[in-house]
PDB file of C-alpha atoms and ligand atoms in Angstrom:
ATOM      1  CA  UNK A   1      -9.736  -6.599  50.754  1.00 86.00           C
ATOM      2  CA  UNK A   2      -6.095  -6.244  50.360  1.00 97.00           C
ATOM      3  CA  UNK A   3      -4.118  -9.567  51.582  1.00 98.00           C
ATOM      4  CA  UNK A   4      -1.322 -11.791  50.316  1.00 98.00           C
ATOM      5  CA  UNK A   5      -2.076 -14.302  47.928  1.00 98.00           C
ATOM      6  CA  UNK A   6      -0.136 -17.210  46.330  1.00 98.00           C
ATOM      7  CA  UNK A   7      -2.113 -18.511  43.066  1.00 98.00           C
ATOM      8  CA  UNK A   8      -0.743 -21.381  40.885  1.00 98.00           C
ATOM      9  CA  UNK A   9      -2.247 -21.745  37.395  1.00 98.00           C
ATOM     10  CA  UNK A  10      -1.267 -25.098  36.204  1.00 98.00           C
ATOM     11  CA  UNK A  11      -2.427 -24.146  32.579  1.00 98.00           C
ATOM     12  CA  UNK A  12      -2.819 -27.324  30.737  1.00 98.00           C
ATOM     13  CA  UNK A  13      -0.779 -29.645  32.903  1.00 98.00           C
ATOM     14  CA  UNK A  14      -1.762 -33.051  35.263  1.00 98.00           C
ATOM     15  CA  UNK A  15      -4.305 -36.143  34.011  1.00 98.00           C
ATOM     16  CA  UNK A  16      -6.111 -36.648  36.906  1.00 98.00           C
ATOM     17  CA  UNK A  17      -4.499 -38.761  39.078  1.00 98.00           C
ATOM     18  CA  UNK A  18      -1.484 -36.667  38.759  1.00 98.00           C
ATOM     19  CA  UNK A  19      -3.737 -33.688  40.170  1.00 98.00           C
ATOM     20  CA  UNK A  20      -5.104 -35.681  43.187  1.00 98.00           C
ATOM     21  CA  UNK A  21      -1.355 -35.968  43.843  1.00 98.00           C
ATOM     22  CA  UNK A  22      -0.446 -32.238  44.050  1.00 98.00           C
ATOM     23  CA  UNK A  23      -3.441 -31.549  45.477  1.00 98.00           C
ATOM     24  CA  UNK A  24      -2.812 -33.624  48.798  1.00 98.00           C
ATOM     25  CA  UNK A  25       0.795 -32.891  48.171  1.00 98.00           C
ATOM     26  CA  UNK A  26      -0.146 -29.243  48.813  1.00 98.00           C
ATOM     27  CA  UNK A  27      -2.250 -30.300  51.511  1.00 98.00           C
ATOM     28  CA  UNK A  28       0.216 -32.243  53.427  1.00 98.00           C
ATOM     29  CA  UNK A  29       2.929 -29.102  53.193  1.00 98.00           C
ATOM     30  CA  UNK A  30       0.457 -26.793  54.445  1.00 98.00           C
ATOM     31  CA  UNK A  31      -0.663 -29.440  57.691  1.00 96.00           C
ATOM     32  CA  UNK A  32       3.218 -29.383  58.456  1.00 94.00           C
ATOM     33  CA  UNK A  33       4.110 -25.613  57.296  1.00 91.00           C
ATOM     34  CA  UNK A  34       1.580 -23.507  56.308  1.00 95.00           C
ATOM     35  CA  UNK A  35       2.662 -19.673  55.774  1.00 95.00           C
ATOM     36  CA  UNK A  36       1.182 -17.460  58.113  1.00 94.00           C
ATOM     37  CA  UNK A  37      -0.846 -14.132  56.318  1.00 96.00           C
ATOM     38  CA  UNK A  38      -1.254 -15.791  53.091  1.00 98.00           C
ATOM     39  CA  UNK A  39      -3.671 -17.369  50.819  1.00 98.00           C
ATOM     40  CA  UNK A  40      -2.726 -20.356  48.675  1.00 98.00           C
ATOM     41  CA  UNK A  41      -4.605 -20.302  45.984  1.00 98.00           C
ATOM     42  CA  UNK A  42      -5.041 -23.263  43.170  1.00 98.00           C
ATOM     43  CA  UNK A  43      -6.150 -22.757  39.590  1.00 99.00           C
ATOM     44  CA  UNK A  44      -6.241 -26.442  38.172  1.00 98.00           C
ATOM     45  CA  UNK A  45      -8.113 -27.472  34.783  1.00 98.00           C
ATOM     46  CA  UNK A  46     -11.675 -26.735  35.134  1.00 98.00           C
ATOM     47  CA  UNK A  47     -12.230 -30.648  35.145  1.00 98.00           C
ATOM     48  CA  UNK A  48     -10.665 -31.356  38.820  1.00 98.00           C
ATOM     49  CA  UNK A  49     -12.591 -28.212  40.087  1.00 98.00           C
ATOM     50  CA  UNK A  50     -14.423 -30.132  42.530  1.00 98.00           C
ATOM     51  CA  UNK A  51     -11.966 -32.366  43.623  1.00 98.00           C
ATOM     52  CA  UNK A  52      -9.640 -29.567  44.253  1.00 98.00           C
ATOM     53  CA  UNK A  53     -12.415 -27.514  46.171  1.00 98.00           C
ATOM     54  CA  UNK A  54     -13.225 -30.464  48.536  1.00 98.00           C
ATOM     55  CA  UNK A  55      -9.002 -31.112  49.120  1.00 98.00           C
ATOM     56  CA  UNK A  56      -9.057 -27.331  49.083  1.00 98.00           C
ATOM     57  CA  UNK A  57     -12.091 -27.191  51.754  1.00 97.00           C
ATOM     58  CA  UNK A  58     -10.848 -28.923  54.212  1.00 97.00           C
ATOM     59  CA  UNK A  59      -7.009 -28.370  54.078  1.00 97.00           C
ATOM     60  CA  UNK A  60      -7.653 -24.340  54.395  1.00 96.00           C
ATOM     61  CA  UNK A  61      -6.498 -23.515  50.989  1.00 98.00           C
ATOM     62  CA  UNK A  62      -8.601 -22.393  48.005  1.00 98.00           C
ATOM     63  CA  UNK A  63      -9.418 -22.759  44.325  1.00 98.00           C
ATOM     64  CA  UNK A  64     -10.126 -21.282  41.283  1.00 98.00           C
ATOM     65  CA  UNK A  65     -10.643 -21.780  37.229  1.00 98.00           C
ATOM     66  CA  UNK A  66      -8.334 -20.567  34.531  1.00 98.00           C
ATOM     67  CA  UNK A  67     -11.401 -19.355  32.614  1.00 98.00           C
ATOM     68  CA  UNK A  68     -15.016 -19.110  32.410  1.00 98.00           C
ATOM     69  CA  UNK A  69     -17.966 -18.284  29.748  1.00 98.00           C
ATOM     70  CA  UNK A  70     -19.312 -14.901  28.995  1.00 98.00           C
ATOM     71  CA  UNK A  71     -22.401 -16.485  28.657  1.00 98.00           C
ATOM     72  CA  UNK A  72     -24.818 -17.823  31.385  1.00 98.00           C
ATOM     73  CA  UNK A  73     -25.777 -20.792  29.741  1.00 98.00           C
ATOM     74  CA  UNK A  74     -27.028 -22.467  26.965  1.00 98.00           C
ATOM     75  CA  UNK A  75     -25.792 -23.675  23.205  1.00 98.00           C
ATOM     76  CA  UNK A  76     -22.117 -23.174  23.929  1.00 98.00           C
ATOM     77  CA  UNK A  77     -20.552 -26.358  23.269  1.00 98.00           C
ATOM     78  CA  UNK A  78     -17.100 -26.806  25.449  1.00 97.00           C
ATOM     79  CA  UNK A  79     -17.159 -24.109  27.524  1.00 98.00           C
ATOM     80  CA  UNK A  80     -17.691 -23.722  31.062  1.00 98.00           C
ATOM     81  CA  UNK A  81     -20.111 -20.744  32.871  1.00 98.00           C
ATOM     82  CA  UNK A  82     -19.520 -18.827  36.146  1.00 98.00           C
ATOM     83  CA  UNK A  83     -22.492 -20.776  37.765  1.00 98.00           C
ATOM     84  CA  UNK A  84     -21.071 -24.218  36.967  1.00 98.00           C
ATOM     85  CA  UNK A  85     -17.557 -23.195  38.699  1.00 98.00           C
ATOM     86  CA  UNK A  86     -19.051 -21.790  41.701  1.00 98.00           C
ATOM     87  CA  UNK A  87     -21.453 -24.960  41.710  1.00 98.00           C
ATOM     88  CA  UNK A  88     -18.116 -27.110  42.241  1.00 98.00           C
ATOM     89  CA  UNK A  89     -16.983 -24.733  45.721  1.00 98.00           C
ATOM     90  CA  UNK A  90     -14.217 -22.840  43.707  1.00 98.00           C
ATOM     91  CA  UNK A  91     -14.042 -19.751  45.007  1.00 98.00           C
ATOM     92  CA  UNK A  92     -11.649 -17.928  42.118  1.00 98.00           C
ATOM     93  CA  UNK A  93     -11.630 -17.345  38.330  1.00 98.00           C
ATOM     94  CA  UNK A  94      -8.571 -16.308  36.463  1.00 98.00           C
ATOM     95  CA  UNK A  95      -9.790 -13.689  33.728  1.00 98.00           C
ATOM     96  CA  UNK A  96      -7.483 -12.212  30.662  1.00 98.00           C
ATOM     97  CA  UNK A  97      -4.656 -14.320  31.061  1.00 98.00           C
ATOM     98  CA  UNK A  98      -2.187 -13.244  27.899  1.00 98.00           C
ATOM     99  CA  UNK A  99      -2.132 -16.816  26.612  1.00 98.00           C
ATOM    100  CA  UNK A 100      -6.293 -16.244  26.428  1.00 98.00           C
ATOM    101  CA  UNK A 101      -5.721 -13.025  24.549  1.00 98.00           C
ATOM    102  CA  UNK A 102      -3.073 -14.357  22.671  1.00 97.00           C
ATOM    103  CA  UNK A 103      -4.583 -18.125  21.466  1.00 98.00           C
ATOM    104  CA  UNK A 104      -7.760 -17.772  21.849  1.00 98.00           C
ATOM    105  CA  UNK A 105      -8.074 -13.884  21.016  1.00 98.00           C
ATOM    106  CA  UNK A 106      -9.514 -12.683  23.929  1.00 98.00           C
ATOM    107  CA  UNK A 107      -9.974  -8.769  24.025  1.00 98.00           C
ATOM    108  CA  UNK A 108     -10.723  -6.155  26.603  1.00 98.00           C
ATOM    109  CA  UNK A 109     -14.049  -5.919  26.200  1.00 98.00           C
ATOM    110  CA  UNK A 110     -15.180  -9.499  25.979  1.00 98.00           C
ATOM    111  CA  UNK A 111     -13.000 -10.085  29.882  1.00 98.00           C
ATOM    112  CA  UNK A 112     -14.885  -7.166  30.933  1.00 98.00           C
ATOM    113  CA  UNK A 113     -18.045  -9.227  30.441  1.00 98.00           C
ATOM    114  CA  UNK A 114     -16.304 -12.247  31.608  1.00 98.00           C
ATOM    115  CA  UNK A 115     -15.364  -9.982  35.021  1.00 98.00           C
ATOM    116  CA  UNK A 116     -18.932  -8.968  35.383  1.00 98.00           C
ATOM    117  CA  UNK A 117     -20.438 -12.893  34.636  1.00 98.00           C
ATOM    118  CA  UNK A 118     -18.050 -13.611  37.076  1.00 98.00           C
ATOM    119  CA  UNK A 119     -19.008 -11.382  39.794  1.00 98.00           C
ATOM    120  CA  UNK A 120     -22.539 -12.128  39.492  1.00 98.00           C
ATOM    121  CA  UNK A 121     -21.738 -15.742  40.261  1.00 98.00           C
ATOM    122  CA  UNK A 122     -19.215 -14.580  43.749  1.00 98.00           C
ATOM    123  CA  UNK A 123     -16.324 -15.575  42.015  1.00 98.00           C
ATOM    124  CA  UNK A 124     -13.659 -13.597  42.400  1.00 98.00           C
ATOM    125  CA  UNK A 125     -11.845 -12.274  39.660  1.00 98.00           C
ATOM    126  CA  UNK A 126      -8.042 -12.372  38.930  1.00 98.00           C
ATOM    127  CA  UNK A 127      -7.508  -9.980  36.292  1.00 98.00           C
ATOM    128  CA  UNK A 128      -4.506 -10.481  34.868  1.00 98.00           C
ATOM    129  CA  UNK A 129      -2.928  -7.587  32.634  1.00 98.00           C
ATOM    130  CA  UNK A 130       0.399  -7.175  30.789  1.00 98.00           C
ATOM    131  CA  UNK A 131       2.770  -5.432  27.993  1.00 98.00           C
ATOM    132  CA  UNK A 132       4.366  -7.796  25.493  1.00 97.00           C
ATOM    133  CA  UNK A 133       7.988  -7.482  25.120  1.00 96.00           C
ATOM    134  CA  UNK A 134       8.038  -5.156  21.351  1.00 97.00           C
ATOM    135  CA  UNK A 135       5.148  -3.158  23.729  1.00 97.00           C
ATOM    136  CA  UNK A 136       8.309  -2.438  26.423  1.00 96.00           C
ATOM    137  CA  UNK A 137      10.986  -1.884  24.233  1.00 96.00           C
ATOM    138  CA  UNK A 138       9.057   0.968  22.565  1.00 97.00           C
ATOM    139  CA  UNK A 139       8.248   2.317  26.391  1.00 97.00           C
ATOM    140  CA  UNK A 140       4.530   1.582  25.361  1.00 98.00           C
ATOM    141  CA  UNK A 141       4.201  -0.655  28.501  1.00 98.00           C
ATOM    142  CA  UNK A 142       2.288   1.732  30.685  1.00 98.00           C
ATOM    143  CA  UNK A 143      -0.152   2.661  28.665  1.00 98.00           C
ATOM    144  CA  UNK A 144      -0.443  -0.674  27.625  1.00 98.00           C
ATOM    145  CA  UNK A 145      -1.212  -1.694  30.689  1.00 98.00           C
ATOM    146  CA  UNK A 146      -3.392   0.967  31.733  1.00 98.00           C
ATOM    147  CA  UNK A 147      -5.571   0.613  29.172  1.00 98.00           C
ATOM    148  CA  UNK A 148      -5.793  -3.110  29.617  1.00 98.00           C
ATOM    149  CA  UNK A 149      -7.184  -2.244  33.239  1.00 98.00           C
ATOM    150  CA  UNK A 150      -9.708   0.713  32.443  1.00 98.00           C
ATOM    151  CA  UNK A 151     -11.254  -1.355  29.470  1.00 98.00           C
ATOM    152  CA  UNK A 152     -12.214  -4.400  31.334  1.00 98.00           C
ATOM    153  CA  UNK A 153     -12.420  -2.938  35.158  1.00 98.00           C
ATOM    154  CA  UNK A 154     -13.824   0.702  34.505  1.00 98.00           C
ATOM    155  CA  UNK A 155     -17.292  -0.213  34.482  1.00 98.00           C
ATOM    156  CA  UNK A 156     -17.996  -2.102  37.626  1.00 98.00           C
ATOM    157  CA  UNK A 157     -19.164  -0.207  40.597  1.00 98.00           C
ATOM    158  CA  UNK A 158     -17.651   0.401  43.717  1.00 98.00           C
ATOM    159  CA  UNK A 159     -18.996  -2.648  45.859  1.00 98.00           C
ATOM    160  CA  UNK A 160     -18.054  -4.496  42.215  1.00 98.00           C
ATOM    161  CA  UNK A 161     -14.223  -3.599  42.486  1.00 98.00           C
ATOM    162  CA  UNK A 162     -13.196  -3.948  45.875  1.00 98.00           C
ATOM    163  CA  UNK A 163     -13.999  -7.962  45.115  1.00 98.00           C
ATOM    164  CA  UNK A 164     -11.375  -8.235  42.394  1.00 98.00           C
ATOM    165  CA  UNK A 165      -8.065  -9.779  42.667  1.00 98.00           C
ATOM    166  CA  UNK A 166      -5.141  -7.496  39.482  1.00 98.00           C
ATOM    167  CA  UNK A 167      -2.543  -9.762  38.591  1.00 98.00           C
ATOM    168  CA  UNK A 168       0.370  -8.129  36.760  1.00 98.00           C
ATOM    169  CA  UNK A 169       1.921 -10.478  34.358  1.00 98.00           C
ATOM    170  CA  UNK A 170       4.707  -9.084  31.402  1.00 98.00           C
ATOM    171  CA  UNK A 171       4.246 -11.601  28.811  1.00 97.00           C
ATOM    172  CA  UNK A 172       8.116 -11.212  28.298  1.00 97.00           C
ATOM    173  CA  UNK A 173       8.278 -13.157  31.292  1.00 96.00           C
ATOM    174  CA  UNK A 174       5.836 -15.687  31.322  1.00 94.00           C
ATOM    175  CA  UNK A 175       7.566 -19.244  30.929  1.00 92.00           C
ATOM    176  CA  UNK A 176      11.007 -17.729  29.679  1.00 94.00           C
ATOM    177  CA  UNK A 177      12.988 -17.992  32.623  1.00 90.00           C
ATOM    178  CA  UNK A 178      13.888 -14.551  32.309  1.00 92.00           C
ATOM    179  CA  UNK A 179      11.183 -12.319  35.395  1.00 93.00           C
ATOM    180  CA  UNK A 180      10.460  -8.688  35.676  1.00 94.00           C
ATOM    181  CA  UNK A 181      13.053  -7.022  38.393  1.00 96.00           C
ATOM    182  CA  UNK A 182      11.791  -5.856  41.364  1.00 97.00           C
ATOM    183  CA  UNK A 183      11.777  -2.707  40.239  1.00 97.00           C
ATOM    184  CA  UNK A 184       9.801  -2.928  37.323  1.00 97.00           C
ATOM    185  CA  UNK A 185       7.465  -5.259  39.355  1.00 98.00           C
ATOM    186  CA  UNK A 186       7.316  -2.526  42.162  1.00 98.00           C
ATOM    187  CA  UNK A 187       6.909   0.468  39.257  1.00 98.00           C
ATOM    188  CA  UNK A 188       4.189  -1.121  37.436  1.00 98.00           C
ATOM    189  CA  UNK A 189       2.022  -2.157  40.331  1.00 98.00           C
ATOM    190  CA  UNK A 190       2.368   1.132  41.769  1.00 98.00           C
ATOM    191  CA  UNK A 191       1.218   2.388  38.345  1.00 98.00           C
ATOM    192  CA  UNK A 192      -1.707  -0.042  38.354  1.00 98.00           C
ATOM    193  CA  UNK A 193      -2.669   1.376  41.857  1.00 98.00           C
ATOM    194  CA  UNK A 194      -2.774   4.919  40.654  1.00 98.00           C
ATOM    195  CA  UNK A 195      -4.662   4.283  37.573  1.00 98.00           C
ATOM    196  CA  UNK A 196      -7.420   2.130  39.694  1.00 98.00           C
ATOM    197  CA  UNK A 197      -6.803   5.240  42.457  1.00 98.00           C
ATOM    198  CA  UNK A 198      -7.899   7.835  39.226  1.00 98.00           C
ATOM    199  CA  UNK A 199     -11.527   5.926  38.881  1.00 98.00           C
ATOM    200  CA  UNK A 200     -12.435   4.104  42.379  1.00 98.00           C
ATOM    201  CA  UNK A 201     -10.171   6.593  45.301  1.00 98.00           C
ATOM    202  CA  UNK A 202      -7.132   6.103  46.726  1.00 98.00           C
ATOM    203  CA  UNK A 203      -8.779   4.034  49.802  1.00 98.00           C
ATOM    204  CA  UNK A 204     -10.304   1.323  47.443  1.00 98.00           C
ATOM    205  CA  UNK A 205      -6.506   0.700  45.232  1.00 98.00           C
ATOM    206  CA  UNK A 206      -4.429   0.410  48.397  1.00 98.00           C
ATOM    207  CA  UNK A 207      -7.025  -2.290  49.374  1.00 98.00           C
ATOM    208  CA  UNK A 208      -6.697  -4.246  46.491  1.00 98.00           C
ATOM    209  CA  UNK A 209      -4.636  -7.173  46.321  1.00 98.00           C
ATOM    210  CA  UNK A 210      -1.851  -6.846  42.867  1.00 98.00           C
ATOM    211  CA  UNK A 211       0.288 -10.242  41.890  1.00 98.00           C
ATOM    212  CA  UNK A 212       3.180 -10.386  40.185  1.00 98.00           C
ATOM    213  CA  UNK A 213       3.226 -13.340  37.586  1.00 98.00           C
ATOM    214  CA  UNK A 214       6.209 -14.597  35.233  1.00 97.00           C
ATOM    215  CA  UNK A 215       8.889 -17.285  35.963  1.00 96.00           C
ATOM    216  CA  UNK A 216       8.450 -16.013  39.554  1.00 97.00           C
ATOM    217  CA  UNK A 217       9.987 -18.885  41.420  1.00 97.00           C
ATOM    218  CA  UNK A 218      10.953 -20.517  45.231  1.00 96.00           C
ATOM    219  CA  UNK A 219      14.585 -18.784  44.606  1.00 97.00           C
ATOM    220  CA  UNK A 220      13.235 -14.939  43.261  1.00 97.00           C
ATOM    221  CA  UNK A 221      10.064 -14.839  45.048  1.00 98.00           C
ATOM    222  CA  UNK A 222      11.416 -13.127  48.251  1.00 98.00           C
ATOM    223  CA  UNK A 223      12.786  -9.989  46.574  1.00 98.00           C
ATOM    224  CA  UNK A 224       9.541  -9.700  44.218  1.00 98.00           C
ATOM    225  CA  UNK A 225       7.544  -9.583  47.380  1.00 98.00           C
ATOM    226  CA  UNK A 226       9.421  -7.436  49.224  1.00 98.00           C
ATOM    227  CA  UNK A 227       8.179  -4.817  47.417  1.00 98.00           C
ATOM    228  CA  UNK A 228       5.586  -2.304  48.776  1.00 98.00           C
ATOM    229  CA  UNK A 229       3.065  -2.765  45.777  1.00 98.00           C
ATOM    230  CA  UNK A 230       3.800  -6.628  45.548  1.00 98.00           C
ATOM    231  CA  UNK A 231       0.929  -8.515  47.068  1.00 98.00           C
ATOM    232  CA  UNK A 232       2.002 -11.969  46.252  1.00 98.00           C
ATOM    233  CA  UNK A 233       2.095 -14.288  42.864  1.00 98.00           C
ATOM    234  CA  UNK A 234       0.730 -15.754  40.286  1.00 98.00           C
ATOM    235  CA  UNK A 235       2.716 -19.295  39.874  1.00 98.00           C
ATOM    236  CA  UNK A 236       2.640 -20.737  36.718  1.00 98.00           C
ATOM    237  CA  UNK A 237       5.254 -23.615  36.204  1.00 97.00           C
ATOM    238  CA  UNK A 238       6.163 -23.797  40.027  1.00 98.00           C
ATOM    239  CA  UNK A 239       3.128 -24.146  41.011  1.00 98.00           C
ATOM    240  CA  UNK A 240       3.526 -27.956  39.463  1.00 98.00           C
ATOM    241  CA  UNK A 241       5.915 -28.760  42.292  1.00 98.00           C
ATOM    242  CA  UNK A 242       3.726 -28.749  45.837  1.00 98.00           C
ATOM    243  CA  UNK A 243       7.454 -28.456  47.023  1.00 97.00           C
ATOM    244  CA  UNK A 244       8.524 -25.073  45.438  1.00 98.00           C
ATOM    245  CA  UNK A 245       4.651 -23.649  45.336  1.00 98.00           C
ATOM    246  CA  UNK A 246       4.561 -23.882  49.552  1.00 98.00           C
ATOM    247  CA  UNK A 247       7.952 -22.040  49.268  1.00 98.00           C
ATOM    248  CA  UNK A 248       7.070 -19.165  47.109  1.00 98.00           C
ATOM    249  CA  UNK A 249       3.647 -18.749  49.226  1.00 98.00           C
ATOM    250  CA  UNK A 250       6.312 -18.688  52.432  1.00 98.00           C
ATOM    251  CA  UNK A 251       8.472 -16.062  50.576  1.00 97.00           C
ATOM    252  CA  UNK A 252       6.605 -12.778  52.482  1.00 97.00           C
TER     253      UNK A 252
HETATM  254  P1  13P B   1       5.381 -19.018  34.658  1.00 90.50           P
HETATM  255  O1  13P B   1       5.450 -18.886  36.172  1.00 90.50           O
HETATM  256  O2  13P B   1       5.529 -20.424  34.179  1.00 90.50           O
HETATM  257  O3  13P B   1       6.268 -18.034  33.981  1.00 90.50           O
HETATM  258  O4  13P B   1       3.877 -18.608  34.258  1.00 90.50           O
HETATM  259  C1  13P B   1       3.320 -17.470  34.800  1.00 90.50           C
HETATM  260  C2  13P B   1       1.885 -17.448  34.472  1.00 90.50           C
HETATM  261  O5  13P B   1       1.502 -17.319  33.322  1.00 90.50           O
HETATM  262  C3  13P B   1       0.933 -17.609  35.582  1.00 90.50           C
HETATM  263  O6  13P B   1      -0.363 -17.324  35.179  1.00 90.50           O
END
């Protein structure tokens, strides 16, 4: 279902106490100002899962991982499966984020097994997609992106896709200060919306929810969301800040 959603992906940030911190930080915000017509969403290191999905529970926010296993379980030393993060009440998993692909050489077809793992377990999905900056300077960015989407989203069935959650992120952008403009935000989702429109009908892409992601912040978030394909963002360093992650999430 379509709706507005505010996800922050801390990434590799907060020892635990700092966590707790944010977390009732966030909750606090949202008991005094919480944006009407929008989700807050909270990806925090797999290891404060369940404390952020109790704080989460009962302040009317929810929570996610940054990542999951392929695998269901078993010999996998480290890693964390789909059951184990729905076990904790998180209701999210991000999936394909570009510093996955990029560090830890995550490809299309591995995230589309991590997408269906995921859905088997009712997490839902945030696929995140997105051109590096040599891919847009050679105009690349579109297909880029397109294939990024059919490779790890074609296969699921109809029922399958209307659970997941597309989050557009242009690697050019992500912790360099320097964000997609609205209109490139606005022509690429658009562009995502017809390519899902080609395989699962125009109905089932205007009812899916895209995100912008990439130093989207309390002072650009407005005009990023005011765009017609712009369903809300994916928050990665102001999402530290319960301060400046209530204000994006009140930017609609
Ligand atoms: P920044 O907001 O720090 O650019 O990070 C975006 C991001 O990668 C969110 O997943």
């Amino acid at each position: 279902m379509r709706k507005k959603i505010v996800a922050g992906n801390w990434k590799m940030n907060k020892t635990f106490s700092e966590a707790e911190d944010l977390l009732f930080d966030i909750a606090d915000i949202l008991k005094e100002n919480r944006p009407s017509g929008v989700e807050v969403l909270v990806c925090p290191p797999a290891i404060y899962l369940e404390l952020a999905a109790d704080i989460a529970q009962e302040n009317e926010f929810s929570c996610g991982a940054q990542n999951l296993s392929e695998h269901e379980s078993g010999a996998y030393t480290g890693e964390i499966s789909a059951s184990m993060i729905a076990s904790t009440g998180a209701k999210y998993v991000i999936i394909g984020h570009s510093e996955r692909r990029t560090y830890f050489n995550e490809k299309d077809t591995l995230l589309a097994v991590k997408i269906s793992q995921a859905l088997k377990h009712d997490l839902i999905p945030v696929y995140c997609c997105g051109e590096v900056l040599a891919e847009r300077e050679a105009n690349s960015h579109f297909e880029i992106v397109g294939e990024q989407i059919k490779k790890a989203l074609f296969h699921l069935t109809p029922d399958e896709f209307a659970k997941i959650v597309v989050a557009y992120e242009p690697v050019w952008a992500i912790g360099t200060g320097r964000t997609a403009s609205p209109a490139q935000a606005q022509e690429m989702h658009a562009f995502i919306r017809k390519v899902l429109a080609e395989k699962f009908g125009v109905e089932a892409a205007n009812d899916t929810s895209i995100l912008y992601g990439g130093s989207c912040n309390a002072a650009n978030a407005r005009e990023l969301f005011a765009n017609e394909d712009v369903d809300g963002g994916l928050i990665g360093g102001a999402s530290l800040k319960a301060e400046d992650f209530i204000k994006i999430a009140s930017s609609f």
